[in-house]
């Protein structure tokens, strides 16, 4: 149920509709997908509860965050987003964008509810964007609906920031969401302080890709093709509990027709035309992340070769599969914390349990850099080890 609420932004801002806050709970807590007035019997019928099993409990003294979900009209249709926390002075918002087949909860909840992530989210307000038609309870678009292109999805982000009166973001995107945030950063570089791009493919599909996609479509369902986009063949063959969970989510999604539209927009994306040292490049610090043997490993490696090496970190995570934010939230949280520290935030942050053993070598590496600009490739494995220091431009191995 939606209720009208004026936006806080200046005249000319796209009008928004605000839904009352639900709770992002931890442990075996219930999350309500849409908040309504307790006095409304009709509204109570719309409540949906999702059981969430947490890997780590809330730390002592912590309480679940309240969330506010909003919908804003843009030139390309309505977009829904959920805000956690309150804006912090002189700090950007963390803005996330999910991949095809997922929404913000199924894509990012494992990461942002991980215990070690709490120190980060206490220092930043965060905005989780759902692509149109991907939010929980979204109605199915009518037949013939023209779904926005990925470029148009990127053009919706200024309406969100204007509505919230936010001036800068640190973007965290996965797959299609990573592309959307990259496109936005190319057209609005002054509003993006940093990007964490997981499984990004900056290239348009070539003829061979199109042929393979069409052939696969003849023998596979939409849900199976999307699963092949999200996870490696090894993961799908292993059919772990995680794979079973996400296969069930996607196959039985009530908005599967909407998901197919987002999938088609992703497959029709334009080339970002990134060029190292050229006019078209990401000007902010970037952390590229991909799992070892993930479906998009080659694309992320190629993207790394096109970006400024003094602004780019490349994190290749072993034992993480196609969705490292789901399978290795601890390692990704630690890398994200280092990334933020490299940008000048959270300088006094406590080290995580994985990093205490290598604080000295990290400090040594940081002293060589002397500023935010670092060129490094991080390759993680599941074995214990240390972080060797080295001059900028050299590969530095991280073993966790």
Coordinates of C-alpha atoms in Angstrom, one line a residue:
X1 CA 0.0 0.0 0.0
X2 CA 1.4 3.4 -0.9
X3 CA 0.7 6.7 0.6
X4 CA 1.6 10.1 -0.8
X5 CA 4.5 11.9 0.7
X6 CA 6.1 15.1 -0.6
X7 CA 9.8 14.9 -1.4
X8 CA 12.3 17.0 0.5
X9 CA 14.0 18.2 -2.5
X10 CA 13.8 21.6 -4.3
X11 CA 11.0 22.6 -6.7
X12 CA 11.2 20.6 -9.9
X13 CA 12.1 17.4 -8.2
X14 CA 10.2 14.3 -9.4
X15 CA 7.3 13.6 -7.0
X16 CA 7.8 10.6 -4.8
X17 CA 5.5 8.2 -2.9
X18 CA 6.8 7.0 0.4
X19 CA 5.8 3.7 2.1
X20 CA 6.1 3.4 5.8
X21 CA 9.2 1.7 7.2
X22 CA 9.6 -2.0 7.6
X23 CA 12.3 -3.5 9.7
X24 CA 15.5 -5.1 8.4
X25 CA 15.9 -7.8 11.1
X26 CA 18.7 -10.1 12.0
X27 CA 18.8 -13.6 13.3
X28 CA 15.5 -15.4 12.6
X29 CA 13.7 -12.1 12.3
X30 CA 10.7 -11.4 10.1
X31 CA 11.0 -8.7 7.4
X32 CA 7.8 -7.2 6.1
X33 CA 7.9 -6.3 2.5
X34 CA 5.5 -3.4 2.7
X35 CA 4.7 -1.3 5.8
X36 CA 1.1 -0.3 6.4
X37 CA -1.0 1.3 9.2
X38 CA -1.9 -1.1 11.9
X39 CA -5.4 0.2 11.9
X40 CA -6.0 -0.8 8.3
X41 CA -7.4 -4.4 8.0
X42 CA -7.1 -4.3 4.3
X43 CA -3.4 -3.3 4.6
X44 CA -2.7 -6.1 7.0
X45 CA -3.8 -8.6 4.4
X46 CA -1.0 -7.4 2.1
X47 CA 1.8 -8.1 4.6
X48 CA 4.3 -10.7 3.5
X49 CA 6.8 -12.2 5.9
X50 CA 10.2 -13.6 4.9
X51 CA 12.3 -15.6 7.4
X52 CA 16.0 -14.6 7.3
X53 CA 18.7 -16.8 8.8
X54 CA 21.7 -14.8 9.8
X55 CA 25.2 -16.0 9.9
X56 CA 26.1 -13.7 12.8
X57 CA 23.9 -12.1 15.5
X58 CA 23.7 -8.4 16.2
X59 CA 26.6 -7.1 18.2
X60 CA 25.9 -6.1 21.9
X61 CA 23.9 -2.9 22.0
X62 CA 22.8 -3.0 18.3
X63 CA 19.2 -2.9 17.2
X64 CA 17.7 -3.7 13.8
X65 CA 17.7 -0.6 11.5
X66 CA 14.4 0.9 10.4
X67 CA 13.9 1.2 6.7
X68 CA 11.9 3.6 4.5
X69 CA 10.8 2.5 1.1
X70 CA 10.0 5.1 -1.5
X71 CA 8.8 5.2 -5.1
X72 CA 9.7 8.1 -7.4
X73 CA 8.4 8.9 -10.8
X74 CA 11.1 9.4 -13.5
X75 CA 11.0 10.1 -17.2
X76 CA 11.3 6.3 -17.7
X77 CA 8.7 5.2 -15.2
X78 CA 8.6 4.6 -11.4
X79 CA 11.5 3.3 -9.5
X80 CA 11.5 1.9 -5.9
X81 CA 14.3 2.2 -3.4
X82 CA 14.8 1.6 0.3
X83 CA 16.8 3.8 2.7
X84 CA 18.5 2.6 5.8
X85 CA 20.0 4.9 8.3
X86 CA 20.3 8.7 8.3
X87 CA 22.7 10.9 6.3
X88 CA 26.1 11.5 7.8
X89 CA 27.7 14.9 7.5
X90 CA 30.3 15.1 4.7
X91 CA 29.8 11.5 3.8
X92 CA 28.3 10.0 0.6
X93 CA 25.5 7.5 0.6
X94 CA 26.2 3.9 -0.2
X95 CA 23.9 3.1 -3.1
X96 CA 23.4 -0.5 -4.3
X97 CA 22.0 -1.9 -7.6
X98 CA 21.2 -5.6 -8.0
X99 CA 21.7 -8.1 -10.8
X100 CA 19.1 -9.7 -13.1
X101 CA 16.8 -12.3 -11.3
X102 CA 17.3 -10.7 -7.9
X103 CA 16.1 -7.7 -5.9
X104 CA 18.0 -5.7 -3.3
X105 CA 17.2 -8.2 -0.6
X106 CA 18.1 -11.4 -2.4
X107 CA 21.3 -9.8 -3.8
X108 CA 22.7 -7.8 -0.9
X109 CA 21.1 -8.9 2.4
X110 CA 23.8 -11.5 3.1
X111 CA 26.5 -8.9 2.8
X112 CA 24.9 -6.0 4.6
X113 CA 23.7 -8.1 7.5
X114 CA 27.0 -9.7 8.0
X115 CA 28.4 -9.0 11.5
X116 CA 31.6 -7.2 10.4
X117 CA 29.7 -5.0 8.0
X118 CA 27.9 -3.3 10.9
X119 CA 30.8 -0.9 11.5
X120 CA 30.5 0.3 7.9
X121 CA 26.8 0.7 7.8
X122 CA 26.8 2.7 11.0
X123 CA 29.0 5.3 9.3
X124 CA 27.0 5.6 6.1
X125 CA 23.4 6.0 5.0
X126 CA 22.6 3.5 2.4
X127 CA 20.1 3.4 -0.5
X128 CA 19.1 0.0 -2.1
X129 CA 17.6 0.5 -5.5
X130 CA 15.2 -2.1 -7.0
X131 CA 15.1 -2.1 -10.8
X132 CA 11.6 -1.3 -12.0
X133 CA 9.3 -4.3 -11.5
X134 CA 11.8 -6.2 -9.3
X135 CA 10.7 -5.0 -5.9
X136 CA 8.7 -7.3 -3.6
X137 CA 5.1 -7.4 -4.5
X138 CA 5.6 -5.6 -7.8
X139 CA 2.7 -6.0 -10.3
X140 CA 3.5 -7.7 -13.6
X141 CA 3.9 -5.2 -16.4
X142 CA 1.2 -5.3 -19.1
X143 CA 1.9 -7.0 -22.4
X144 CA 3.9 -4.8 -24.7
X145 CA 5.3 -2.7 -21.9
X146 CA 8.6 -1.0 -23.0
X147 CA 11.1 -1.7 -20.3
X148 CA 13.8 0.9 -19.8
X149 CA 17.3 0.2 -21.3
X150 CA 20.2 0.0 -18.9
X151 CA 21.2 3.5 -19.9
X152 CA 17.7 4.7 -19.0
X153 CA 17.9 2.9 -15.7
X154 CA 21.1 4.8 -15.0
X155 CA 19.3 8.0 -15.9
X156 CA 16.7 7.3 -13.1
X157 CA 19.4 7.6 -10.4
X158 CA 19.5 11.5 -10.4
X159 CA 15.8 11.5 -9.6
X160 CA 16.4 9.3 -6.6
X161 CA 19.3 11.5 -5.3
X162 CA 17.3 14.7 -6.0
X163 CA 14.3 13.3 -4.1
X164 CA 16.6 12.4 -1.1
X165 CA 18.6 15.5 -1.4
X166 CA 21.8 13.5 -1.6
X167 CA 24.8 14.9 -3.5
X168 CA 27.3 12.0 -3.7
X169 CA 27.3 8.2 -3.6
X170 CA 29.6 5.2 -3.3
X171 CA 28.0 2.7 -5.7
X172 CA 27.9 -1.1 -5.1
X173 CA 26.6 -3.0 -8.1
X174 CA 26.4 -6.6 -9.2
X175 CA 26.2 -7.7 -12.8
X176 CA 23.6 -5.6 -14.6
X177 CA 23.6 -3.3 -11.6
X178 CA 27.3 -2.8 -11.9
X179 CA 26.8 -1.8 -15.5
X180 CA 24.0 0.7 -14.5
X181 CA 26.2 2.3 -11.9
X182 CA 29.2 2.5 -14.3
X183 CA 27.0 4.2 -16.9
X184 CA 25.8 6.6 -14.3
X185 CA 29.3 7.4 -13.1
X186 CA 30.4 8.1 -16.7
X187 CA 27.6 10.7 -17.2
X188 CA 27.7 12.1 -13.6
X189 CA 31.3 11.8 -12.4
X190 CA 31.1 14.6 -9.9
X191 CA 28.5 12.7 -7.8
X192 CA 30.3 9.4 -7.6
X193 CA 33.1 9.1 -5.0
X194 CA 33.8 5.4 -5.6
X195 CA 32.5 2.2 -7.1
X196 CA 32.5 -1.5 -6.1
X197 CA 31.7 -3.4 -9.3
X198 CA 31.0 -7.1 -8.9
X199 CA 30.8 -9.3 -12.1
X200 CA 30.8 -6.3 -14.4
X201 CA 30.7 -6.9 -18.2
X202 CA 31.3 -3.5 -19.9
X203 CA 31.0 -4.9 -23.4
X204 CA 28.0 -5.1 -25.6
X205 CA 27.2 -8.6 -26.8
X206 CA 29.0 -9.6 -30.1
X207 CA 27.5 -11.7 -32.9
X208 CA 28.9 -14.9 -31.4
X209 CA 27.4 -14.1 -28.0
X210 CA 24.0 -13.4 -29.7
X211 CA 24.1 -16.7 -31.5
X212 CA 25.0 -18.6 -28.4
X213 CA 22.2 -16.7 -26.5
X214 CA 19.6 -17.6 -29.1
X215 CA 20.6 -21.2 -29.2
X216 CA 20.5 -21.5 -25.5
X217 CA 17.0 -19.9 -25.5
X218 CA 15.8 -22.7 -27.7
X219 CA 16.6 -25.4 -25.2
X220 CA 16.6 -23.6 -21.8
X221 CA 14.0 -21.7 -19.9
X222 CA 14.4 -18.0 -18.9
X223 CA 15.0 -19.0 -15.3
X224 CA 17.8 -21.5 -16.3
X225 CA 19.5 -18.9 -18.5
X226 CA 19.5 -16.4 -15.6
X227 CA 20.8 -18.9 -13.2
X228 CA 23.7 -19.6 -15.7
X229 CA 24.3 -15.8 -15.7
X230 CA 24.4 -15.7 -11.9
X231 CA 26.3 -18.9 -11.0
X232 CA 29.1 -21.0 -12.4
X233 CA 28.5 -24.3 -14.1
X234 CA 30.3 -26.0 -11.3
X235 CA 27.9 -24.4 -8.7
X236 CA 24.9 -25.4 -10.8
X237 CA 26.1 -28.9 -11.2
X238 CA 26.8 -29.2 -7.4
X239 CA 23.2 -28.1 -6.7
X240 CA 24.1 -26.8 -3.2
X241 CA 21.6 -25.5 -0.8
X242 CA 22.3 -21.9 -2.0
X243 CA 21.7 -22.9 -5.6
X244 CA 18.5 -24.7 -4.7
X245 CA 17.3 -21.6 -2.8
X246 CA 18.0 -19.2 -5.7
X247 CA 16.6 -21.6 -8.3
X248 CA 13.4 -21.8 -6.4
X249 CA 13.3 -17.9 -6.0
X250 CA 13.7 -17.3 -9.7
X251 CA 11.7 -20.2 -11.1
X252 CA 8.7 -19.4 -8.9
X253 CA 9.0 -15.6 -8.9
X254 CA 5.5 -14.1 -9.4
X255 CA 7.2 -11.3 -11.5
X256 CA 9.1 -13.6 -13.8
X257 CA 7.8 -11.7 -16.8
X258 CA 9.3 -8.5 -15.4
X259 CA 12.6 -10.3 -14.7
X260 CA 12.6 -11.4 -18.4
X261 CA 12.3 -7.7 -19.4
X262 CA 15.2 -6.7 -17.3
X263 CA 17.2 -9.7 -18.7
X264 CA 16.5 -8.5 -22.2
X265 CA 17.6 -5.0 -21.4
X266 CA 20.8 -6.4 -20.0
X267 CA 21.5 -8.5 -23.2
X268 CA 20.8 -5.4 -25.3
X269 CA 23.3 -3.2 -23.4
X270 CA 25.6 -0.9 -25.3
X271 CA 29.4 -1.0 -25.0
X272 CA 30.7 1.3 -22.3
X273 CA 33.7 2.1 -24.5
X274 CA 36.0 2.4 -21.6
X275 CA 39.6 3.2 -22.6
X276 CA 42.6 3.5 -20.3
X277 CA 44.0 7.0 -20.6
X278 CA 41.2 8.0 -23.0
X279 CA 38.3 10.4 -22.6
X280 CA 35.8 7.7 -21.6
X281 CA 36.9 6.2 -18.3
X282 CA 35.8 6.0 -14.7
X283 CA 37.4 8.8 -12.8
X284 CA 36.7 7.7 -9.3
X285 CA 38.4 4.9 -7.3
X286 CA 37.0 1.5 -8.4
X287 CA 37.2 -1.9 -6.8
X288 CA 36.5 -4.7 -9.3
X289 CA 35.4 -8.0 -7.8
X290 CA 34.9 -11.4 -9.4
X291 CA 34.9 -15.0 -8.2
X292 CA 37.4 -17.5 -9.4
X293 CA 35.9 -19.5 -12.4
X294 CA 32.8 -17.2 -12.2
X295 CA 30.8 -16.7 -15.5
X296 CA 32.1 -13.2 -15.9
X297 CA 35.7 -13.7 -14.9
X298 CA 37.1 -12.8 -18.4
X299 CA 34.9 -9.8 -18.7
X300 CA 36.0 -8.4 -15.4
X301 CA 39.7 -9.0 -16.2
X302 CA 39.2 -7.1 -19.5
X303 CA 37.5 -4.3 -17.7
X304 CA 40.4 -4.0 -15.3
X305 CA 42.7 -3.6 -18.3
X306 CA 40.7 -0.6 -19.5
X307 CA 40.7 1.4 -16.3
X308 CA 43.2 3.7 -14.7
X309 CA 45.6 1.4 -12.7
X310 CA 46.2 4.1 -10.1
X311 CA 42.5 4.2 -9.3
X312 CA 41.6 0.6 -9.6
X313 CA 41.8 -2.4 -7.3
X314 CA 41.1 -5.9 -8.7
X315 CA 39.8 -8.5 -6.2
X316 CA 39.6 -12.1 -7.5
X317 CA 38.1 -14.3 -4.9
X318 CA 38.7 -18.0 -4.7
X319 CA 36.0 -20.4 -3.4
X320 CA 33.3 -17.7 -4.0
X321 CA 31.5 -18.9 -7.2
X322 CA 29.5 -16.5 -9.2
X323 CA 28.1 -14.4 -6.3
X324 CA 30.8 -13.5 -3.8
X325 CA 28.6 -11.2 -1.9
X326 CA 26.4 -14.3 -1.0
X327 CA 29.1 -16.9 -0.5
X328 CA 32.0 -14.8 1.0
X329 CA 30.5 -11.8 2.7
X330 CA 33.3 -11.7 5.3
X331 CA 36.1 -11.4 2.8
X332 CA 34.2 -8.9 0.7
X333 CA 33.4 -6.8 3.8
X334 CA 37.0 -6.7 4.7
X335 CA 38.0 -5.6 1.2
X336 CA 35.2 -3.0 1.2
X337 CA 36.5 -1.6 4.5
X338 CA 40.1 -1.3 3.0
X339 CA 38.6 0.4 0.0
X340 CA 36.8 3.0 2.1
X341 CA 39.9 3.6 4.2
X342 CA 41.8 4.2 0.9
X343 CA 39.3 6.8 0.1
X344 CA 39.9 8.6 3.4
X345 CA 37.0 7.2 5.4
X346 CA 37.0 5.2 8.6
X347 CA 40.7 5.8 9.2
X348 CA 40.3 4.6 12.8
X349 CA 38.3 1.5 11.9
X350 CA 39.0 -1.7 13.8
X351 CA 40.6 -4.4 11.8
X352 CA 38.4 -7.4 11.1
X353 CA 39.3 -10.9 12.3
X354 CA 40.8 -11.7 8.9
X355 CA 43.1 -8.7 8.8
X356 CA 44.5 -8.5 12.3
X357 CA 47.3 -10.9 11.3
X358 CA 48.4 -8.7 8.5
X359 CA 48.0 -5.1 9.9
X360 CA 51.8 -4.5 9.7
X361 CA 52.1 -5.4 6.0
X362 CA 49.0 -3.3 5.1
X363 CA 50.5 -0.3 6.9
X364 CA 53.8 -0.8 5.0
X365 CA 51.9 -0.9 1.7
X366 CA 49.9 2.2 2.6
X367 CA 53.1 4.2 3.6
X368 CA 54.6 3.6 0.1
X369 CA 51.5 4.9 -1.6
X370 CA 51.2 8.1 0.4
X371 CA 47.8 8.9 -0.9
X372 CA 44.5 7.4 -2.2
X373 CA 45.8 6.4 -5.6
X374 CA 46.8 2.8 -5.6
X375 CA 47.3 0.2 -8.3
X376 CA 46.8 -3.3 -7.0
X377 CA 45.5 -6.6 -8.0
X378 CA 44.2 -8.7 -5.1
X379 CA 43.9 -12.4 -5.5
X380 CA 42.2 -14.1 -2.6
X381 CA 42.2 -17.8 -1.6
X382 CA 40.8 -19.7 1.3
X383 CA 44.2 -20.5 2.7
X384 CA 45.9 -18.5 5.5
X385 CA 48.6 -16.1 4.7
X386 CA 49.9 -12.6 4.7
X387 CA 49.7 -9.5 2.6
X388 CA 53.1 -8.7 1.0
X389 CA 53.8 -5.1 0.5
X390 CA 55.1 -3.7 -2.7
X391 CA 55.4 -0.6 -4.8
X392 CA 52.4 0.7 -6.7
X393 CA 51.8 -1.1 -9.9
X394 CA 52.9 -4.5 -8.6
X395 CA 50.6 -7.4 -8.0
X396 CA 49.9 -8.0 -4.3
X397 CA 48.5 -11.4 -3.3
X398 CA 46.0 -11.6 -0.4
X399 CA 45.3 -15.0 1.1
X400 CA 42.5 -15.3 3.6

